[in-house]
Coordinates of C-alpha atoms and ligand atoms in Angstrom, one line a residue:
M1 CA 64.7 15.4 -0.6
T2 CA 68.3 14.5 0.1
D3 CA 67.9 10.7 -0.4
K4 CA 66.2 11.0 -3.8
K5 CA 68.8 8.9 -5.5
E6 CA 68.8 6.1 -2.9
T7 CA 65.1 5.7 -2.9
G8 CA 64.8 5.9 -6.7
L9 CA 62.2 8.5 -6.2
D10 CA 64.1 10.9 -8.5
V11 CA 62.0 9.3 -11.2
M12 CA 59.3 11.8 -10.0
S13 CA 61.0 14.5 -12.0
G14 CA 59.7 14.2 -15.5
D15 CA 62.0 14.6 -18.5
G16 CA 60.6 18.0 -19.2
G17 CA 61.8 19.2 -15.7
Y18 CA 58.4 19.0 -14.1
Q19 CA 57.3 16.9 -11.2
E20 CA 54.6 14.2 -11.6
A21 CA 52.0 14.3 -8.9
Y22 CA 52.0 10.5 -8.7
L23 CA 55.0 8.2 -8.8
A24 CA 52.9 5.6 -10.8
D25 CA 52.4 8.2 -13.5
A26 CA 56.1 9.0 -13.6
I27 CA 57.0 5.3 -14.0
R28 CA 54.3 4.8 -16.6
F29 CA 55.6 7.7 -18.7
K30 CA 59.1 6.4 -18.4
M31 CA 58.1 2.9 -19.6
K32 CA 56.2 4.4 -22.5
R33 CA 59.3 6.5 -23.4
D34 CA 61.4 3.3 -23.4
N35 CA 58.7 1.3 -25.3
K36 CA 58.6 -1.0 -22.4
R37 CA 55.4 -3.1 -22.4
F38 CA 53.6 -3.1 -19.1
W39 CA 50.6 -5.4 -19.6
A40 CA 49.1 -7.2 -16.6
G41 CA 51.3 -10.2 -17.3
D42 CA 54.6 -8.3 -17.8
N43 CA 57.4 -8.1 -15.3
I44 CA 58.4 -4.4 -14.7
S45 CA 60.9 -5.0 -11.9
N46 CA 63.5 -2.9 -13.7
Y47 CA 61.3 0.1 -13.1
V48 CA 60.1 -0.5 -9.6
T49 CA 62.5 -0.5 -6.6
E50 CA 61.6 -1.8 -3.1
E51 CA 61.6 1.8 -1.9
M52 CA 59.2 2.9 -4.6
K53 CA 56.8 0.1 -3.7
H54 CA 55.9 1.8 -0.4
K55 CA 54.9 5.0 -2.3
L56 CA 53.1 3.0 -5.0
I57 CA 51.1 1.2 -2.3
D58 CA 50.1 4.6 -0.8
E59 CA 49.0 5.8 -4.2
A60 CA 47.0 2.6 -4.9
T61 CA 45.3 2.9 -1.5
E62 CA 44.1 6.3 -2.4
A63 CA 42.7 5.0 -5.7
F64 CA 41.0 2.0 -4.1
E65 CA 39.4 4.3 -1.6
L66 CA 37.8 6.1 -4.5
V67 CA 36.7 2.8 -6.0
L68 CA 35.0 1.8 -2.7
D69 CA 33.3 5.3 -2.6
R70 CA 32.1 4.9 -6.1
L71 CA 30.7 1.5 -5.2
L72 CA 28.8 3.2 -2.4
I73 CA 30.5 1.2 0.4
D74 CA 30.7 3.0 3.7
R75 CA 34.4 2.7 4.5
E76 CA 34.0 5.2 7.4
T77 CA 31.6 3.4 9.7
D78 CA 31.6 -0.2 8.3
P79 CA 34.3 -1.8 10.5
N80 CA 35.0 -4.5 7.9
S81 CA 35.6 -1.9 5.1
Q82 CA 37.9 0.3 7.2
G83 CA 41.4 -0.3 5.9
T84 CA 40.1 -2.4 2.9
A85 CA 41.6 0.0 0.4
R86 CA 45.1 -0.4 1.9
R87 CA 44.7 -4.2 2.3
L88 CA 43.8 -4.3 -1.4
A89 CA 46.8 -2.2 -2.4
K90 CA 49.2 -4.3 -0.4
M91 CA 47.7 -7.5 -1.6
Y92 CA 48.2 -6.5 -5.3
F93 CA 51.8 -5.4 -4.9
N94 CA 53.0 -8.0 -2.4
E95 CA 50.9 -11.0 -3.2
I96 CA 48.6 -11.6 -6.1
M97 CA 50.6 -9.5 -8.6
A98 CA 54.1 -9.7 -6.9
G99 CA 55.5 -11.4 -10.0
R100 CA 55.1 -8.1 -11.9
Y101 CA 57.2 -6.1 -9.5
D102 CA 59.7 -8.7 -8.1
P103 CA 62.8 -9.6 -10.1
A104 CA 63.2 -13.2 -11.3
P105 CA 64.0 -15.7 -8.5
C106 CA 67.7 -16.4 -8.4
A107 CA 68.2 -19.9 -9.6
T108 CA 71.8 -20.9 -9.2
A109 CA 72.7 -23.4 -12.0
F110 CA 74.9 -26.4 -11.2
P111 CA 77.0 -28.0 -13.9
N112 CA 75.7 -31.3 -15.3
D113 CA 78.5 -32.0 -17.7
S114 CA 80.5 -34.8 -16.0
E115 CA 80.5 -38.4 -17.2
E116 CA 77.8 -39.3 -14.7
R117 CA 75.6 -36.4 -15.9
Y118 CA 71.9 -37.0 -15.5
E119 CA 70.4 -37.5 -18.9
G120 CA 66.9 -38.6 -18.0
M121 CA 63.6 -36.6 -17.8
L122 CA 62.7 -34.6 -14.8
V123 CA 59.0 -33.7 -14.1
V124 CA 58.2 -31.3 -11.3
R125 CA 54.7 -30.6 -10.1
S126 CA 54.2 -27.0 -9.0
E127 CA 51.1 -25.6 -7.3
L128 CA 50.0 -22.3 -8.8
R129 CA 47.8 -19.3 -7.8
S130 CA 47.2 -16.8 -10.5
M131 CA 44.6 -14.3 -11.5
C132 CA 42.8 -13.7 -14.8
S133 CA 43.7 -10.3 -16.3
H134 CA 40.2 -9.8 -17.6
H135 CA 38.2 -9.9 -14.4
H136 CA 40.9 -10.2 -11.7
Q137 CA 39.4 -13.5 -10.6
P138 CA 41.5 -16.2 -9.0
V139 CA 43.0 -19.0 -11.1
S140 CA 44.3 -22.0 -9.2
G141 CA 45.9 -25.2 -10.3
V142 CA 49.1 -27.0 -11.0
A143 CA 51.8 -26.9 -13.5
Y144 CA 53.8 -30.0 -14.5
I145 CA 57.2 -28.9 -15.7
G146 CA 59.1 -31.5 -17.7
I147 CA 62.7 -31.0 -18.8
I148 CA 65.6 -33.1 -20.2
A149 CA 68.5 -31.6 -18.4
A150 CA 71.1 -29.8 -20.5
E151 CA 74.6 -28.9 -19.2
K152 CA 73.1 -27.1 -16.2
L153 CA 70.8 -28.2 -13.4
I154 CA 68.8 -25.9 -11.0
G155 CA 67.5 -26.8 -7.6
L156 CA 64.2 -28.6 -7.6
S157 CA 62.4 -25.9 -5.6
K158 CA 63.5 -23.4 -8.2
Y159 CA 61.1 -24.8 -10.9
T160 CA 58.2 -24.0 -8.6
R161 CA 59.6 -20.6 -7.6
I162 CA 59.9 -19.7 -11.3
A163 CA 56.4 -21.0 -12.1
Q164 CA 54.9 -19.1 -9.2
W165 CA 56.8 -15.9 -10.1
C166 CA 55.2 -16.2 -13.6
A167 CA 51.8 -16.9 -12.1
R168 CA 51.5 -14.1 -9.6
R169 CA 50.4 -11.6 -12.3
G170 CA 47.3 -10.9 -14.3
T171 CA 47.5 -13.6 -16.9
L172 CA 45.6 -15.8 -19.3
Q173 CA 46.3 -19.5 -18.8
E174 CA 47.7 -19.8 -22.3
E175 CA 50.1 -17.0 -21.7
L176 CA 51.1 -18.4 -18.3
C177 CA 52.0 -21.7 -19.9
N178 CA 54.2 -20.0 -22.4
D179 CA 55.8 -17.8 -19.8
I180 CA 56.7 -20.7 -17.6
A181 CA 58.2 -22.6 -20.5
R182 CA 60.3 -19.6 -21.6
E183 CA 61.6 -18.8 -18.1
I184 CA 62.5 -22.4 -17.4
M185 CA 64.4 -22.5 -20.7
R186 CA 66.1 -19.3 -19.8
A187 CA 67.2 -20.4 -16.3
T188 CA 68.3 -23.9 -17.3
E189 CA 69.5 -23.2 -20.9
A190 CA 67.6 -26.4 -21.8
A191 CA 66.0 -26.7 -25.3
D192 CA 63.8 -29.7 -24.3
V193 CA 61.0 -28.5 -22.1
G194 CA 57.3 -29.3 -21.6
V195 CA 54.8 -27.5 -19.5
Y196 CA 51.3 -28.7 -18.8
V197 CA 49.0 -26.5 -16.7
Q198 CA 45.6 -27.6 -15.3
A199 CA 43.6 -24.9 -13.5
T200 CA 40.2 -23.8 -12.4
H201 CA 39.1 -20.3 -13.0
G202 CA 37.1 -18.0 -10.7
C203 CA 36.0 -16.3 -13.9
C204 CA 33.9 -19.3 -14.8
E205 CA 32.9 -20.3 -11.3
N206 CA 32.1 -16.9 -9.6
R207 CA 30.6 -15.1 -12.5
G208 CA 29.5 -15.5 -16.1
I209 CA 28.5 -19.1 -16.7
M210 CA 28.8 -19.9 -12.9
A211 CA 30.2 -23.3 -13.8
H212 CA 31.8 -24.9 -10.8
S213 CA 34.7 -27.2 -11.1
S214 CA 35.5 -25.9 -14.6
L215 CA 38.9 -27.2 -15.5
T216 CA 41.2 -25.9 -18.2
Q217 CA 44.3 -27.6 -19.5
T218 CA 47.1 -26.0 -21.6
T219 CA 50.3 -27.6 -22.9
V220 CA 53.4 -26.0 -24.3
L221 CA 56.0 -28.4 -25.8
K222 CA 59.5 -27.4 -26.9
G223 CA 62.3 -29.4 -28.6
A224 CA 62.1 -33.2 -28.0
F225 CA 58.9 -32.8 -26.1
K226 CA 57.3 -31.6 -29.3
D227 CA 59.2 -33.5 -31.9
D228 CA 59.9 -36.9 -30.3
V229 CA 56.9 -39.1 -29.8
G230 CA 58.6 -41.2 -27.1
T231 CA 59.6 -38.1 -25.1
K232 CA 56.1 -36.7 -25.4
K233 CA 54.6 -40.0 -24.2
E234 CA 57.0 -40.3 -21.3
F235 CA 56.1 -36.7 -20.2
F236 CA 52.4 -37.4 -20.2
D237 CA 52.9 -40.8 -18.5
N238 CA 54.8 -39.1 -15.8
I239 CA 52.0 -36.6 -15.3
K240 CA 49.6 -39.4 -15.0
L241 CA 51.8 -41.1 -12.4
Q242 CA 52.0 -37.8 -10.4
Q243 CA 48.3 -37.3 -10.6
D244 CA 47.7 -40.9 -9.3
F245 CA 50.1 -40.2 -6.5
A246 CA 48.8 -36.7 -5.6
P247 CA 45.3 -36.2 -6.9
R248 CA 44.6 -32.7 -8.0
Ligands
ZN1 ZN1 38.3 -13.4 -16.4

């Protein structure tokens, strides 16, 4: 392999000088060695390059084929099940769990420190698609992200990009709400941030209690959103106005 370094596949050589059979195993061992957490909701983009993704998708395809076989689904003659293993593998890496493997969206910050700086509250409504890490069932809803701008501003679409990057993983809604608040604070360097997420869960609708239209709400408030009654009220009044304008 002459292009080992370029593809990042040199990770296949274990520290002990042996080759791992699967790239996924080699990466897992490396993360364990580094004490890097790799839970369903964690971003591991530092360990997975674009080149590696192709190989990881091949490996996951093989594993999904085995799952289908164990489920006694005929993937040889059933035309709808032919290629399902690869579709699943690609969907996990490129879509429903993309936020684990992709680096944070780049959010260029613009200065907000002139005399005419914007000092008001900004509330952005972001549509979310996520997945529960317990059953891998879909979670869909909206996040309302409130912020009192600090010395930096990011483009409006970036709030949604960041929220979706956090959502496209295996999460719990409580965790997701925390993750969005943390990443928005990181990108904007703002201390005053509020995140309100409202979502329905496939977990409750498709299985278990089979409760349709189950709705779950979570709120994370930081800085003035937590400590100042007026700011908190303004945030929730804004959410109400947004909901009146664009019903969920
Ligand atoms: Zn679940």
